[in-house]
XYZ file of C-alpha atoms in Angstrom:
162
model
C -15.565 -11.983 10.991
C -12.654 -10.155 9.532
C -13.247 -8.527 6.589
C -11.083 -8.340 3.143
C -11.243 -5.480 0.884
C -9.407 -4.742 -1.814
C -7.768 -1.462 -3.057
C -7.099 0.290 -6.280
C -5.620 3.344 -8.020
C -4.487 4.512 -10.890
C -2.661 8.237 -11.753
C -4.994 10.565 -12.928
C -8.066 10.552 -14.688
C -6.487 12.499 -17.574
C -4.330 9.416 -18.081
C -7.777 7.666 -17.773
C -6.465 5.943 -21.781
C -3.157 5.230 -20.720
C -4.170 3.198 -17.664
C -6.273 0.558 -16.541
C -7.168 -1.197 -13.019
C -6.865 -4.433 -14.736
C -3.217 -5.113 -14.409
C -4.138 -4.899 -10.729
C -8.082 -7.223 -10.782
C -6.405 -9.587 -12.276
C -3.252 -10.099 -9.066
C -6.472 -9.049 -6.464
C -8.313 -11.962 -7.867
C -4.853 -14.413 -8.183
C -5.089 -13.463 -4.511
C -7.880 -13.846 -3.320
C -8.634 -17.484 -5.019
C -4.809 -18.943 -4.278
C -6.836 -17.351 -0.339
C -9.399 -18.213 -0.986
C -10.939 -15.448 1.071
C -13.687 -12.580 -0.294
C -13.078 -8.875 -0.699
C -16.544 -7.554 0.707
C -15.518 -4.485 -1.300
C -13.580 -2.997 -4.373
C -12.613 -0.266 -3.489
C -11.135 1.957 -7.074
C -9.607 5.109 -7.823
C -8.108 7.068 -10.457
C -6.071 10.704 -8.424
C -3.258 10.748 -7.935
C -1.308 9.227 -4.626
C 0.043 11.209 -3.776
C -1.677 12.749 -0.403
C -4.102 10.938 0.668
C -6.794 13.826 1.775
C -8.274 14.104 -1.982
C -8.938 10.845 -2.157
C -12.680 9.775 -1.410
C -12.595 6.349 -2.069
C -9.614 5.507 0.753
C -11.253 7.973 3.002
C -14.526 5.317 3.072
C -12.074 2.639 3.321
C -10.843 4.405 6.506
C -13.839 4.792 7.513
C -14.968 1.467 6.942
C -11.711 -0.732 7.909
C -12.047 -2.203 11.671
C -9.374 -4.279 13.765
C -8.187 -7.245 12.444
C -9.550 -6.242 8.466
C -6.938 -6.348 6.057
C -6.768 -3.967 3.003
C -4.493 -5.603 -0.387
C -3.495 -3.969 -2.902
C -1.255 -5.067 -6.046
C 1.733 -2.822 -4.782
C 2.951 -0.119 -3.014
C 2.899 2.524 -5.398
C -1.322 2.018 -4.637
C -1.243 2.392 -1.127
C 0.604 6.256 -1.570
C 3.694 7.453 -2.991
C 4.838 10.093 -0.028
C 6.805 8.002 1.659
C 6.931 10.719 5.818
C 3.163 10.285 4.929
C 2.331 7.171 3.621
C 5.154 5.642 6.705
C 2.501 7.813 8.776
C -0.666 6.025 8.298
C 0.571 2.220 7.703
C 1.734 2.642 11.215
C -0.937 4.185 12.363
C -3.525 1.657 10.143
C -0.480 -1.221 11.771
C -1.235 -0.097 14.881
C -4.471 0.070 15.291
C -4.835 -3.755 14.100
C -5.612 -3.371 10.432
C -3.157 -6.019 8.252
C -1.817 -4.335 4.931
C -1.378 -6.793 2.152
C 1.466 -5.625 -0.681
C 0.381 -8.412 -3.928
C 4.087 -8.104 -4.758
C 6.351 -6.079 -2.067
C 5.292 -8.753 0.687
C 8.307 -8.074 2.493
C 5.847 -4.184 3.995
C 3.006 -6.386 4.220
C 1.526 -6.276 8.124
C 2.387 -8.848 9.044
C 6.565 -9.847 7.754
C 6.734 -6.359 9.757
C 4.635 -7.401 13.111
C 7.471 -10.160 12.715
C 9.835 -8.117 12.991
C 9.021 -6.155 15.367
C 7.854 -9.052 17.374
C 11.636 -10.170 17.520
C 12.507 -7.204 17.970
C 10.581 -6.875 21.202
C 12.118 -9.877 23.264
C 16.228 -8.237 22.415
C 18.685 -5.921 24.226
C 18.149 -2.628 24.048
C 21.171 -2.019 21.732
C 19.641 -5.599 19.008
C 15.840 -3.724 19.603
C 16.339 -0.647 18.906
C 18.673 -1.600 15.808
C 15.942 -4.127 14.297
C 13.201 -1.369 14.526
C 15.854 1.584 12.490
C 15.447 -0.979 10.342
C 11.729 -1.537 10.360
C 11.752 1.905 10.071
C 13.935 2.498 7.019
C 13.005 -0.288 5.128
C 8.863 0.767 4.890
C 10.684 4.261 4.209
C 13.295 2.924 1.037
C 10.064 1.663 -0.274
C 7.828 4.101 -0.335
C 9.734 6.870 -1.230
C 11.415 3.956 -4.547
C 7.350 3.893 -5.501
C 8.000 8.415 -5.946
C 10.998 7.649 -6.955
C 10.285 5.142 -10.222
C 7.467 7.410 -10.332
C 9.374 11.053 -11.669
C 11.949 8.171 -13.288
C 10.124 7.549 -15.965
C 7.838 10.735 -15.891
C 12.084 12.601 -17.106
C 12.183 9.882 -19.442
C 8.507 10.114 -20.939
C 9.923 14.243 -21.315
C 13.111 13.336 -22.505
C 11.350 10.455 -25.266
C 8.972 13.181 -26.443
C 11.600 15.505 -26.824
């Protein structure tokens, strides 16, 4: 039986007064209701999304998730903000058979990506290579966009305070 998990993350414990899980909880609850699913467990942690290594709850979910299971996130930035490691982790989970759902970024959820890769497999070498490269670029751009947004926000906040 396939299980559903939700994963929520806020940036750091230091910003806890400024951040909360409320928006993520609402989006995940609405997704579960609309899709008639129940989460086996909801993982929450307050730690930077720059690395998977320092995230104890993420490591817990990786240990228990099985092929056919689904992890639901509000958006890609809750998964990670680091393009290269994020792409590697994403592909590893997808190749293991784990589904990733990004409520705010449906075109990078694994079902959509698998569909694109399935179409690529049916093409000649040039079209197949082109589509596979496009999929990789799409994932990397979205992962990088999350990090760039964080850097822009950080600079604007600093500039505004000055």
